[in-house]
């Protein structure tokens, strides 16, 4: 679902400062996080 894909998530993918952190790719705001592309 790239329609609602947050720009911040794209930035995290390009520059994953903390890939597994709260704002990382797998974090709460990451691609698989609560606000990510696969999150709720």
PDB file of C-alpha atoms in Angstrom:
ATOM      1  CA  UNK A   1       0.000   0.000   0.000  1.00  0.00           C
ATOM      2  CA  UNK A   2       2.170   2.810  -1.261  1.00  0.00           C
ATOM      3  CA  UNK A   3      -0.739   5.237  -1.416  1.00  0.00           C
ATOM      4  CA  UNK A   4      -0.483   6.028   2.289  1.00  0.00           C
ATOM      5  CA  UNK A   5       3.251   5.356   2.468  1.00  0.00           C
ATOM      6  CA  UNK A   6       4.733   7.903   4.887  1.00  0.00           C
ATOM      7  CA  UNK A   7       7.694   9.916   3.597  1.00  0.00           C
ATOM      8  CA  UNK A   8       9.454   9.371   6.911  1.00  0.00           C
ATOM      9  CA  UNK A   9       9.383   5.627   6.350  1.00  0.00           C
ATOM     10  CA  UNK A  10      11.104   6.116   3.015  1.00  0.00           C
ATOM     11  CA  UNK A  11      13.764   8.177   4.749  1.00  0.00           C
ATOM     12  CA  UNK A  12      14.243   5.449   7.334  1.00  0.00           C
ATOM     13  CA  UNK A  13      14.729   2.890   4.600  1.00  0.00           C
ATOM     14  CA  UNK A  14      17.262   5.060   2.809  1.00  0.00           C
ATOM     15  CA  UNK A  15      18.985   6.193   5.992  1.00  0.00           C
ATOM     16  CA  UNK A  16      18.182   3.671   8.724  1.00  0.00           C
ATOM     17  CA  UNK A  17      19.783   5.391  11.686  1.00  0.00           C
ATOM     18  CA  UNK A  18      18.331   2.781  13.996  1.00  0.00           C
ATOM     19  CA  UNK A  19      16.899  -0.067  11.872  1.00  0.00           C
ATOM     20  CA  UNK A  20      15.443  -1.898  14.851  1.00  0.00           C
ATOM     21  CA  UNK A  21      14.750   1.164  16.990  1.00  0.00           C
ATOM     22  CA  UNK A  22      11.406   2.889  17.649  1.00  0.00           C
ATOM     23  CA  UNK A  23      11.857   5.040  14.570  1.00  0.00           C
ATOM     24  CA  UNK A  24      13.700   2.460  12.493  1.00  0.00           C
ATOM     25  CA  UNK A  25      12.546   0.266   9.634  1.00  0.00           C
ATOM     26  CA  UNK A  26      11.096  -2.314  12.003  1.00  0.00           C
ATOM     27  CA  UNK A  27      10.233   0.158  14.746  1.00  0.00           C
ATOM     28  CA  UNK A  28       6.901   1.661  15.744  1.00  0.00           C
ATOM     29  CA  UNK A  29       7.128   4.264  12.998  1.00  0.00           C
ATOM     30  CA  UNK A  30       9.006   2.047  10.546  1.00  0.00           C
ATOM     31  CA  UNK A  31       7.802   0.130   7.523  1.00  0.00           C
ATOM     32  CA  UNK A  32       6.653  -2.793   9.632  1.00  0.00           C
ATOM     33  CA  UNK A  33       5.751  -0.681  12.655  1.00  0.00           C
ATOM     34  CA  UNK A  34       2.409   0.564  13.917  1.00  0.00           C
ATOM     35  CA  UNK A  35       2.452   3.549  11.580  1.00  0.00           C
ATOM     36  CA  UNK A  36       4.366   1.831   8.790  1.00  0.00           C
ATOM     37  CA  UNK A  37       3.218   0.410   5.481  1.00  0.00           C
ATOM     38  CA  UNK A  38       2.421  -2.959   7.011  1.00  0.00           C
ATOM     39  CA  UNK A  39       1.455  -1.590  10.401  1.00  0.00           C
ATOM     40  CA  UNK A  40      -1.946  -0.733  11.790  1.00  0.00           C
TER      41      UNK A  40
END
